[in-house]
Coordinates of C-alpha atoms and ligand atoms in Angstrom, one line a residue:
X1 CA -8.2 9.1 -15.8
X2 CA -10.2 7.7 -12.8
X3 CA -8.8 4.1 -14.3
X4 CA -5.4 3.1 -13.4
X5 CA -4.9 0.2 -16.0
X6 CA -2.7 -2.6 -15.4
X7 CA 0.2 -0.8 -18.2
X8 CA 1.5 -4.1 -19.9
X9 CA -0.7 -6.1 -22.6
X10 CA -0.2 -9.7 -22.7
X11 CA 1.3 -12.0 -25.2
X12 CA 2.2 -15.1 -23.4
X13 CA -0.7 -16.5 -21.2
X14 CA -0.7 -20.1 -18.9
X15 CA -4.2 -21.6 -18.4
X16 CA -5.2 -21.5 -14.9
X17 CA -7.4 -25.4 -14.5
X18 CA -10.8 -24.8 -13.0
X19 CA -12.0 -26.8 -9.8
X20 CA -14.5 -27.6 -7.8
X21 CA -15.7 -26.8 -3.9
X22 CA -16.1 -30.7 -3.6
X23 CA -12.4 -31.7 -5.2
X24 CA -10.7 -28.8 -3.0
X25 CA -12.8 -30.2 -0.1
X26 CA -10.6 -33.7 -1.1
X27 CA -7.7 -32.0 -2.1
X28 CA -7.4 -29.6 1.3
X29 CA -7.7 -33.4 3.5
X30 CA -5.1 -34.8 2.0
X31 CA -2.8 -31.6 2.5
X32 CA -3.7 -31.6 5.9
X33 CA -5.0 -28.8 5.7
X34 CA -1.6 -26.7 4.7
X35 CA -2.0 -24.7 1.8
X36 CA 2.1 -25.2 1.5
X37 CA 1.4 -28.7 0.7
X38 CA -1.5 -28.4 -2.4
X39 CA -0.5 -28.4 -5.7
X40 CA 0.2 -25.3 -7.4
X41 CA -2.3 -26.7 -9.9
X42 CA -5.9 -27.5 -7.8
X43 CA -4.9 -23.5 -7.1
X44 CA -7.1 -20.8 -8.9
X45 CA -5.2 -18.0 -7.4
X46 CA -2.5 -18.3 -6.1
X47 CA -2.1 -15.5 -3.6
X48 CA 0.5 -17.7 -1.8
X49 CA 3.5 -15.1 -2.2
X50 CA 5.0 -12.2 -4.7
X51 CA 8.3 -14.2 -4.1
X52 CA 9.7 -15.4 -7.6
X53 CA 6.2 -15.3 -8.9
X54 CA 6.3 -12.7 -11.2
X55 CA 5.7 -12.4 -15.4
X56 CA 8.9 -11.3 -17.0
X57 CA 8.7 -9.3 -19.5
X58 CA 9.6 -9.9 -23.3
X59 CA 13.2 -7.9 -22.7
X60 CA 13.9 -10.4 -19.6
X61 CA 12.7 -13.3 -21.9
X62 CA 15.0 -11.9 -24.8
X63 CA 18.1 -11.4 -21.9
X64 CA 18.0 -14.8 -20.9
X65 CA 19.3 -16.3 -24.6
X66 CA 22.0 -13.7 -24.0
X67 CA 23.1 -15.0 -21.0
X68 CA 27.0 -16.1 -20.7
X69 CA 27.6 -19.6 -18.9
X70 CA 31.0 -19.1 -18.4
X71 CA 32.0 -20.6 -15.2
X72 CA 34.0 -17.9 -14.0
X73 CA 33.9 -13.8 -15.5
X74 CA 30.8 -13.9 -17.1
X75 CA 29.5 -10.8 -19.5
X76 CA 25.9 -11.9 -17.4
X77 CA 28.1 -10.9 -14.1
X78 CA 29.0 -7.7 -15.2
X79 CA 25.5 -6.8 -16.2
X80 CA 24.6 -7.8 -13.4
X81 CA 26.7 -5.9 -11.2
X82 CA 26.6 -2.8 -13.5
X83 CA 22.6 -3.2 -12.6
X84 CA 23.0 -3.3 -9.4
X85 CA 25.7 -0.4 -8.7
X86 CA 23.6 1.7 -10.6
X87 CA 20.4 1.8 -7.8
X88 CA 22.9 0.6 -5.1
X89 CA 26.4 2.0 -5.1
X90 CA 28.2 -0.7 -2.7
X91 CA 31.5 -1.8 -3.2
X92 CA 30.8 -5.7 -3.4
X93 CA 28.3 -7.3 -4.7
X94 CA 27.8 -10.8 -4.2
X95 CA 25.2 -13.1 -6.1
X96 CA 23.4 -15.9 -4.2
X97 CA 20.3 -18.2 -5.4
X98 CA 18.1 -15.5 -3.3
X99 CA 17.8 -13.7 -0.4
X100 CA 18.3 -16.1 2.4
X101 CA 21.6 -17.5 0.9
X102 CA 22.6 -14.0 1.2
X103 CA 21.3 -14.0 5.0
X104 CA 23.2 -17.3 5.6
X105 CA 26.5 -16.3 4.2
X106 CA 26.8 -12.4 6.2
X107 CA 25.1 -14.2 9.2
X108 CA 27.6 -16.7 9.5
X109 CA 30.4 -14.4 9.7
X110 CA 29.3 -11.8 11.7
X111 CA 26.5 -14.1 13.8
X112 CA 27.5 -16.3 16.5
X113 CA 26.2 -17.3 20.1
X114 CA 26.2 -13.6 22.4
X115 CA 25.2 -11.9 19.2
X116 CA 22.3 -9.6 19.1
X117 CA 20.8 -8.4 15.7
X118 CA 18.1 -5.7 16.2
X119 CA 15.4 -4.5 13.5
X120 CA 12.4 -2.6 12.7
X121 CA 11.1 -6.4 11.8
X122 CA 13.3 -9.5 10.7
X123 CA 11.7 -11.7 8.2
X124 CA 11.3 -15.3 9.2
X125 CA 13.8 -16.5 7.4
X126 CA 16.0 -13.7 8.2
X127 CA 15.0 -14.1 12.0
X128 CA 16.1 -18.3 10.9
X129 CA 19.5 -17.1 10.0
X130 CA 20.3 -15.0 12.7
X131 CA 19.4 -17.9 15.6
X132 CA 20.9 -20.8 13.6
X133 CA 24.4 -19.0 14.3
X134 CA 23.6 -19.0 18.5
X135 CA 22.8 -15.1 18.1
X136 CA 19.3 -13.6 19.0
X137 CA 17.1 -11.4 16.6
X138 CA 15.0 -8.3 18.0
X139 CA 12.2 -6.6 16.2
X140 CA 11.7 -2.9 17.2
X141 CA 9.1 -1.3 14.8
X142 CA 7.5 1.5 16.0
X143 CA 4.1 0.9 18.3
X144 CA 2.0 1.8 15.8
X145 CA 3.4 -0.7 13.7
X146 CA 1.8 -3.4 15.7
X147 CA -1.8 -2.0 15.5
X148 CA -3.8 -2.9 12.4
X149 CA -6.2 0.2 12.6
X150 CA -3.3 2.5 12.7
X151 CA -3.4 4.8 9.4
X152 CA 0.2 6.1 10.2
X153 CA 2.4 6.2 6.3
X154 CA 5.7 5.0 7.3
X155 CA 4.6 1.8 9.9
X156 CA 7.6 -0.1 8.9
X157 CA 9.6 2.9 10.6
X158 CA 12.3 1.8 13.1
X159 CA 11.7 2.9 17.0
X160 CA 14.6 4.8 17.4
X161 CA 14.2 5.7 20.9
X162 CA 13.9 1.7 21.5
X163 CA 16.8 1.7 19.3
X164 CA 19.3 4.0 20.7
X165 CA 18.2 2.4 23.8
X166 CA 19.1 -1.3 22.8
X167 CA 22.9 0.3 21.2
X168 CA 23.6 1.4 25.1
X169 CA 22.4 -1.6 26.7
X170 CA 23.7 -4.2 24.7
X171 CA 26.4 -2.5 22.1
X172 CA 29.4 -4.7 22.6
X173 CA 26.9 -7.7 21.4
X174 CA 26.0 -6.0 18.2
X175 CA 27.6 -6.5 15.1
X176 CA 24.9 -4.7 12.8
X177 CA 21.6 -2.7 12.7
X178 CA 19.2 -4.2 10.3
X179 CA 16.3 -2.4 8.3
X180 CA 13.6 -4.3 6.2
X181 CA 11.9 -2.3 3.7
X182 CA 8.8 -2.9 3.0
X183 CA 8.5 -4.4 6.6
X184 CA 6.8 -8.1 5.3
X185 CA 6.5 -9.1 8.6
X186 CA 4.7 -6.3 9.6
X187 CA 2.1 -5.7 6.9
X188 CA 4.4 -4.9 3.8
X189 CA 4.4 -1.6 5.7
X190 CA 6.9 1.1 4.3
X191 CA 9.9 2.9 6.0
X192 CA 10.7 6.5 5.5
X193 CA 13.8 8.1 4.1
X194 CA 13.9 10.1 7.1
X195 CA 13.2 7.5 9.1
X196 CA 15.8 5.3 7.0
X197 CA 18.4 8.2 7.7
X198 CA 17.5 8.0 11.3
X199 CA 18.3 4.6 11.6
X200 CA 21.7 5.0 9.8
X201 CA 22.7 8.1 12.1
X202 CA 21.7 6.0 14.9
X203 CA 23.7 2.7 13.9
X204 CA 26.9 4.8 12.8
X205 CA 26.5 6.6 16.3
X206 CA 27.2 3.2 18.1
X207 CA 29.9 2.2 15.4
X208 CA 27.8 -0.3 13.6
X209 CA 27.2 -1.3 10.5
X210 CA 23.8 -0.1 9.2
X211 CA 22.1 -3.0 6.7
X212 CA 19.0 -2.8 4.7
X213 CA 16.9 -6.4 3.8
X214 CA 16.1 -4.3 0.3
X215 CA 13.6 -7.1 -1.0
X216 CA 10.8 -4.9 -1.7
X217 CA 13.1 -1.5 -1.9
X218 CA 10.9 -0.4 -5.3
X219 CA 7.8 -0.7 -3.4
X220 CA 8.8 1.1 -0.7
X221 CA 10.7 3.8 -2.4
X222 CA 6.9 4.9 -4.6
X223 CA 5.1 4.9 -0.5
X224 CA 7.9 7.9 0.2
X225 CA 7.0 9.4 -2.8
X226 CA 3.4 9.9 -2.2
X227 CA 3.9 9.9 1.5
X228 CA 6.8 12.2 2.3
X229 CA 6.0 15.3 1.5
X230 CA 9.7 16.5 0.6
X231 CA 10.0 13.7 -1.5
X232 CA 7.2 14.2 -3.5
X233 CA 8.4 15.5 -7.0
X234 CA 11.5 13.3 -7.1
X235 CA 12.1 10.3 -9.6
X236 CA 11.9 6.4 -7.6
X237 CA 15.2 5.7 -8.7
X238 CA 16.9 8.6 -7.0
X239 CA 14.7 8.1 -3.9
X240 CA 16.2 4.7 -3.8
X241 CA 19.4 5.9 -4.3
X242 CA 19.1 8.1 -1.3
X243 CA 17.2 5.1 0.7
X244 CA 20.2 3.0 0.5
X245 CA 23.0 6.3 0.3
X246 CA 23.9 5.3 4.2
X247 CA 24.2 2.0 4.2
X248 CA 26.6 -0.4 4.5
X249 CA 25.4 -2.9 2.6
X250 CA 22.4 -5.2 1.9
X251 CA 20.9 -8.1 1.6
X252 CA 17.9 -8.6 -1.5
X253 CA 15.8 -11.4 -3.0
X254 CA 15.5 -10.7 -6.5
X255 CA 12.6 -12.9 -6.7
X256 CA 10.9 -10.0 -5.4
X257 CA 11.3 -6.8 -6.8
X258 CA 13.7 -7.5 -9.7
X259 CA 11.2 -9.4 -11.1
X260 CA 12.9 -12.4 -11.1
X261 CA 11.9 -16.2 -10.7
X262 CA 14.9 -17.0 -8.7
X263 CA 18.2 -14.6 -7.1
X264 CA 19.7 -12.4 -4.9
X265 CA 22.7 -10.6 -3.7
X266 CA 24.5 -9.6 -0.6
X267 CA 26.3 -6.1 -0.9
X268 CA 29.1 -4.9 1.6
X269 CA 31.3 -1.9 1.4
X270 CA 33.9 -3.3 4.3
X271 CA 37.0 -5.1 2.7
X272 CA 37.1 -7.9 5.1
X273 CA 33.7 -8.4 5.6
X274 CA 33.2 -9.2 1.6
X275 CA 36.5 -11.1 1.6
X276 CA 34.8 -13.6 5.0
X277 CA 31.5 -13.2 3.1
X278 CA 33.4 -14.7 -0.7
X279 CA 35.3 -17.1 1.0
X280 CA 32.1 -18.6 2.4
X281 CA 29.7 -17.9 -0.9
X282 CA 32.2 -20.2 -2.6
X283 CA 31.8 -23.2 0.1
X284 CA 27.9 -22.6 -0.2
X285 CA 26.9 -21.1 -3.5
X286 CA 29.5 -20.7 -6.1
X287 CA 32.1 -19.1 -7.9
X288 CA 31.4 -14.9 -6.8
X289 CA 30.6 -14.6 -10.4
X290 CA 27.6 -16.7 -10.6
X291 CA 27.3 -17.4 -6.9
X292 CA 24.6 -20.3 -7.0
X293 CA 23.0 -18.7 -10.2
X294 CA 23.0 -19.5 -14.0
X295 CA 24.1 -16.3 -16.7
X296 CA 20.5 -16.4 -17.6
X297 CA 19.2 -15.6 -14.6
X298 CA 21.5 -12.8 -13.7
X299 CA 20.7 -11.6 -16.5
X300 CA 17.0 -11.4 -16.4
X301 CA 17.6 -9.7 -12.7
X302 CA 19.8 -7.2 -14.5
X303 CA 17.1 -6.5 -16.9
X304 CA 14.2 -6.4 -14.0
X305 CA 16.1 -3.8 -11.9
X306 CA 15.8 -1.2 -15.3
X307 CA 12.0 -2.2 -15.1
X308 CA 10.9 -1.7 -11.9
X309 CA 11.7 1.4 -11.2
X310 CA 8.9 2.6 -13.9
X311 CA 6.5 4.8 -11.9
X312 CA 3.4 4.0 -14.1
X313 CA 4.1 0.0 -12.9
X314 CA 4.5 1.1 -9.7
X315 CA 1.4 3.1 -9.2
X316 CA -0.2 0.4 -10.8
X317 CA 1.2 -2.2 -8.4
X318 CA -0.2 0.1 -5.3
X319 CA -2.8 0.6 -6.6
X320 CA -4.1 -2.6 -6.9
X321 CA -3.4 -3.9 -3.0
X322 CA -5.4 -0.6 -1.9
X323 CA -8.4 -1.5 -4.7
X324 CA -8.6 -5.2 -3.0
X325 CA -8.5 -3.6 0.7
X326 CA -11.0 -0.9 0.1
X327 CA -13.4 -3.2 -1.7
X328 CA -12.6 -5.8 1.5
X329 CA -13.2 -3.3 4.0
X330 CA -16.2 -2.1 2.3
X331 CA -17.5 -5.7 2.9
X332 CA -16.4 -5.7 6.3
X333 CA -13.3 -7.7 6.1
X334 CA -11.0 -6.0 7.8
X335 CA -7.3 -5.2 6.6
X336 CA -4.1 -4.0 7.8
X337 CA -4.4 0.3 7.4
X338 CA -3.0 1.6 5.4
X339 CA -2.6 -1.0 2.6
X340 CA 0.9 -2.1 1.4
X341 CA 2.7 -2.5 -1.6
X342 CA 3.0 -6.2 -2.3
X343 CA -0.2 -7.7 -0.3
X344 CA -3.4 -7.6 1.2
X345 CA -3.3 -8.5 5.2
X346 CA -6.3 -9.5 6.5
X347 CA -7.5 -9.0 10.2
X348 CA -8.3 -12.6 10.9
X349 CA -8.0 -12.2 14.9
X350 CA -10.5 -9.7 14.4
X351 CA -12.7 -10.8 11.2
X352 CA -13.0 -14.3 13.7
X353 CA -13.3 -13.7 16.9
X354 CA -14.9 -16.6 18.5
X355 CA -12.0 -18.2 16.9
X356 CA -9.0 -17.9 19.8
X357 CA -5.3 -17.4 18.8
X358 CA -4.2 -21.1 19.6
X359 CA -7.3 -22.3 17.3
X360 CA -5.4 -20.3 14.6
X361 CA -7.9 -18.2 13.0
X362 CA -5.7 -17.0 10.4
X363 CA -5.4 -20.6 9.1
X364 CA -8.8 -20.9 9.1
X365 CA -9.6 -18.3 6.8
X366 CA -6.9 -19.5 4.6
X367 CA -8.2 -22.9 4.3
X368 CA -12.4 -21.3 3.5
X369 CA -10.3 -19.3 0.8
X370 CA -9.2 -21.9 -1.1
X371 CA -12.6 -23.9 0.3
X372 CA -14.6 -21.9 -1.1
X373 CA -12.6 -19.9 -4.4
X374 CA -9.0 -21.9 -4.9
X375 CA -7.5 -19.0 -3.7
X376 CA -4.3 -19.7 -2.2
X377 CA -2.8 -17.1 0.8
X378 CA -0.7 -17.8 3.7
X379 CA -1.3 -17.3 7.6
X380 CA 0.7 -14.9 9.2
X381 CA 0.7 -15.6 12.6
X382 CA 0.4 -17.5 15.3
X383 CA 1.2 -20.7 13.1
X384 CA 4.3 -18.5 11.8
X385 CA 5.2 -17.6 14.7
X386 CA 3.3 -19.0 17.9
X387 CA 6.2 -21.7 18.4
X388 CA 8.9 -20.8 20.6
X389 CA 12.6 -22.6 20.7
X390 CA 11.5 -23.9 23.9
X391 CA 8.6 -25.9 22.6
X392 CA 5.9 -23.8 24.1
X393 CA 3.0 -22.0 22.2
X394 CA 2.2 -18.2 22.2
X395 CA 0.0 -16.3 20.2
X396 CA 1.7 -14.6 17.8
X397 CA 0.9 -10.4 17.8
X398 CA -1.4 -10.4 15.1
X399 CA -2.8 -13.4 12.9
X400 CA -3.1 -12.0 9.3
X401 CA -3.9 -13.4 6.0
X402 CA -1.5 -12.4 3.6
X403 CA -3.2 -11.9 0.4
X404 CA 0.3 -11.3 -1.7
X405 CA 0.5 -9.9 -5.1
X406 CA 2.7 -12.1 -8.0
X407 CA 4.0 -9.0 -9.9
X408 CA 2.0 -8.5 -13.2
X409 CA 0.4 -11.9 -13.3
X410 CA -3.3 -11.5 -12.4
X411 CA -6.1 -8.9 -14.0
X412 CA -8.5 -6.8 -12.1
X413 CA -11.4 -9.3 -12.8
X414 CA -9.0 -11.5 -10.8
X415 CA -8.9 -9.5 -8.2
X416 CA -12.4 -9.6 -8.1
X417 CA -13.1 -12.9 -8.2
X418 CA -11.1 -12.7 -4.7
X419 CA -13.4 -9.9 -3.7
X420 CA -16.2 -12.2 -4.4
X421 CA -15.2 -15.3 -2.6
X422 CA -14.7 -13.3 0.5
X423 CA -18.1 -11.9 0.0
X424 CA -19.2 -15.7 0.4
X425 CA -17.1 -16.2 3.4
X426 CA -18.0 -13.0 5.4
X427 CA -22.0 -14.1 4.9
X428 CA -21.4 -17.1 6.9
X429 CA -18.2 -16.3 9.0
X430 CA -19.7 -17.9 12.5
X431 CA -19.8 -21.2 10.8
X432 CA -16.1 -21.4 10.8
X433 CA -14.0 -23.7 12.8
X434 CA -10.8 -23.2 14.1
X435 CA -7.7 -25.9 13.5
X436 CA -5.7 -27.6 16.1
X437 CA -2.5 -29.1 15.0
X438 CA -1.7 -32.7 15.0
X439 CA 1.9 -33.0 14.0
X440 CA 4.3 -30.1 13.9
X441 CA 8.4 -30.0 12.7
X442 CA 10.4 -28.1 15.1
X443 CA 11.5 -24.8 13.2
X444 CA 9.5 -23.0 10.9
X445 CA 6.5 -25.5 11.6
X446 CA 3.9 -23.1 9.2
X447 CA 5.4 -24.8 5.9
X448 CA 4.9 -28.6 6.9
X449 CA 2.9 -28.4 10.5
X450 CA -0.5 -30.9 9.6
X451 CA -3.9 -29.6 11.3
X452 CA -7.4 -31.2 11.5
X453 CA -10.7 -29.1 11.9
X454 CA -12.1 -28.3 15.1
Ligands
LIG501 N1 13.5 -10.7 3.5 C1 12.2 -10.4 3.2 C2 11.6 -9.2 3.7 C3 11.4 -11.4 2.6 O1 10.1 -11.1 2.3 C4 12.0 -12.6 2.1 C5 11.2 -13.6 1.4 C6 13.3 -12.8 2.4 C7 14.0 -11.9 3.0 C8 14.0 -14.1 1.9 O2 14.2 -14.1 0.5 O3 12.8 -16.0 -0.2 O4 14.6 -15.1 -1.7 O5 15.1 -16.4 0.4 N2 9.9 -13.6 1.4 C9 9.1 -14.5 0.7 C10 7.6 -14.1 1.0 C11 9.4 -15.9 0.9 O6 6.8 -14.9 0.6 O7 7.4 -13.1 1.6 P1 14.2 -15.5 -0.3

C-alpha cells in the first residue's frame, strides 16, 4: 500500500480550543513574542517539542495502576530496569526525572573547570551541564552536517578525523567522548552504526569512556535500517543493541522515545563511576530506586521501551516528518535534507533572507506560525544559541524552525493544516519583520528572552 496509516486507532481524545488570527495577535503581545511563554491552550498545534508530549497507549495507561510506591525496592524499579537491560545491557542503571538530571548528576563528577567534553553535537541542555561544572563542550559533526542542502544519510555522524585529532591535542583534559543520536541540535540527523563503532574505537583508543545521549535511539536505529545497507534486514531492537554494544554508558530522556510524559536514566558500567554518580542522585533526585520518579511513571517507561521498537510505528513516525518536508519543499519552504525522525527543520536563514541573523529570522517565522495557524514550533538558532558567556552576540550556524513531532498525538489532516498555514506564509513572506530583543536572561535566553517587532 501506497498509504502508510498512522497504525493506532484512538479511544481517548482532548479537544484542541479553536482561535482566532486577532486573539493570537493579543495573545503573542502579551508573551512578548516568545512562543515558551503562551499558553498551551491559545495553541492549535503544538509543534513546540516531541519531549514528554506523547499519547500513551492503553498498556501504559493500564501499567500505571500497577505501579509500586514503595519508597525504597520497588516491583516498578525492577520493571524498569529489566526494560532497560533488555535494549541496553549496562551494568547500572540509574533513574532521574529526565534526561538533564541524568546530565547533571555524571557531569558533576566527572566535569570540572580544565574539562573538555567533545561531541558529534551536545544538546543545549547537555552543552548547560557540561559548562555549569567549569568544563567546555565541543561539537564535531561531520561538515556536512552543518549544510542544510546536504542529502548525506548519517549527518549526525561524528568527524572522526576532527576527533582523533581533539584525543591527541587535548587527551589529558578528557574524561569522556559523547555521541547524540538522533543529533537534535543538528537536524534530528541520524548516526550510523559504523559510524557509532567508529566513534567507540576512537574513544577506547585514547582510554576514554565512550557515552551515547540515547534520547531519540529508536528513531535513529529505523534511519540505519533503511540507510545502511548491511543493516537492512535486521530487527530495530537488535540494531539498537548493537548501536549501544560499545558503550560505556548513557544518558536518555524517556520523555522522548519511551513514550513517556516525564523520565530518564543514566547508565554506567564503571563501578566507581555509578557509586559517585548514586551518591549524588540521592542529594538531587532520590532514593536509586525511584531516583526523582513515582512507580507509575517507571512503569509506563518500562512499558514504552516494549512499544517503540515496533517497526510499523516507526515507519510511520518517519514517514510522517518526510510527508510534511516534501509537501513544504514542494511549496518552496525549504527544509533540512534529508528529513529527520522527530521534526521538520525549516530553512528560515534561507526561506527569509532580507531578514539578517541578528533580526532572528527563525523567530520570525515562529511567531507568523502561530500568527497566522496557532501552530506552535521553536527557533533553533541564533536566539538558541547567538549568546555567548561573554555577553556578546553571534549568529548562530543555521536558524531553523523546528517543526517537532509529539509521538502519536496528531492525524495527517493535522499535518496538513500545518502544510496550509505555511502555504499562507510563503505567499507573502517579504512582508515579514524581523524581532530585536528587549530584555534577555543570561543563560539559555531562548525560553524567557522578550522581543518586539521590527
Ligand atoms: N538530549 C537531547 C538530544 C535532547 O533532545 C534533550 C531534550 C535532552 C538531552 C534533555 O532531556 O528534556 O528530558 O531533560 N530535548 C527536548 C527537546 C527538550 O525539545 O528537544 P530532558
Amino acid at each position: 500500500m501506497r498509504t502508510i496509516i498512522e497504525p493506532f486507532r484512538i479511544k481517548t481524545v482532548e479537544p484542541i480550543r479553536m482561535t482566532t488570527r486577532d486573539e493570537r495577535q493579543r495573545l503573542l503581545a502579551a508573551a512578548a513574542y516568545n512562543l515558551f511563554a503562551v499558553r498551551a491552550d491559545d495553541v492549535l498545534i503544538d509543534l513546540l517539542t516531541d519531549s514528554g508530549t506523547s499519547a500513551m497507549s492503553a498498556a501504559q495507561q493500564a501499567a500505571l495502576i500497577g505501579g509500586d510506591e514503595s519508597y525504597a525496592g520497588s516491583a516498578s524499579f525492577f520493571r524498569f530496569e529489566a526494560a532497560v537491560k533488555n535494549l541496553f545491557p549496562f551494568k547500572h542503571v540509574l533513574p532521574t526525572h529526565q534526561g538533564r538530571a541524568a546530565e547533571a548528576i555524571l557531569f558533576s563528577v566527572i566535569g570540572g573547570k580544565g574539562v573538555k567534553v567533545p561531541s558529534n553535537t551536545h544538546f543545549d541542555t547537555t552543552r548547560a551541564n557540561i559548562e555549569a561544572t567549569g568544563a567546555e563542550a565541543f561539537d564535531l559533526v561531520i561538515a556536512e552536517g552543518l549544510d542544510p542542502n546536504n542529502e548525506h544519510p548519517f549527518k549526525g555522524n561524528m568527524d572522526l578525523a576532527r576527533l582523533e585529532a581533539f584525543l591527541a591535542e587535548h587527551g589529558a583534559g578528557v574524561p569522556c567522548v559523547m555521541l547524540t543520536v538522533t543529533n537534535n541540535a543538528g537536524g534530528g540527523q541520524p548516526v550510523s552504526l559504523e559510524n557509532i563503532r567508529a566513534t567507540a574505537a576512537v574513544a577506547h583508543k585514547y582510554g576514554k569512556r565512550f557515552l551515547i545521549d540515547g534520547c531519540r535511539f529508536a528513531e535513529n536505529a529505523f534511519f540505519i535500517k533503511l540507510r545502511e545497507k548491511s543493516q537492512a534486514n535486521r530487527r530495530v531492537e537488535d540494531i539498537v543493541r548493537d548501536m549501544f554494544a560499545d558503550a560505556d554508558g548513557m544518558t536518555m530522556s524517556a520523555k522522548k522515545d519511551a513514550f513517556a510524559n516525564i523520565g530518564g536514566w543514566l547508565a554506567l558500567n564503571d563501578d566507581t563511576l555509578a557509586q559517585s554518580a548514586r551518591e549524588r542522585l540521592i542529594l538531587t533526585e532520590g532514593f536509586p530506586t525511584y531516583g526523582g520518579l513515582a512507580g507509575r511513571d517507571l512503569d509506563a517507561i518500562a512499558q514504552g521501551l516494549k512499544e517503540i521498537v515496533d517497526e510499523d510505528y516507526l515507519a510511520y513516525r518517519l514517514r510522517t516528518s518526510a510527508y510534511v518536508a516534501e509537501r513544504l519543499e514542494a511549496l518552496g519552504v525549504p527544509t533540512v535534507k534529508p528529513s529527520g525522525g522527530h521534526a521538520i527543520f525549516v530553512d528560515a536563514r534561507t526561506f527569509l533572507p532580507h531578514i539578517p541573523p541578528l533580526n532572528y529570522p527563525g523567530q520570525s517565522l515562529a511567531v507568523a506560525l502561530y500568527l497566522e495557524g496557532g501552530i506552535r514550533s521553536c527557533e533553533i538558532g541564533t536566539v538558541m544559541f547567538g549568546l555567548q558567556s561573554d555577553g556578546r552576540e553571534v549568529p548562530a550556524a543555521m536558524d531553523l524552525v523546528r517543526l517537532a513531532m509529539p509521538r502519536r498525538v496528531y492525524t495527517q489532516s493535522h499535518a496538513d493544516y500545518v502544510v496550509e498555514v505555511f502555504e499562507n506564509i510563503a505567499k507573502n513572506k517579504e512582508r515579514l519583520r524581523g524581532l530585536k530583543i528587549v530584555w534577555q536572561p543570561r543563560r539559555m535566553r531562548h525560553f524567557s528572552a522578550k522581543f518586539m517587532p521590527l
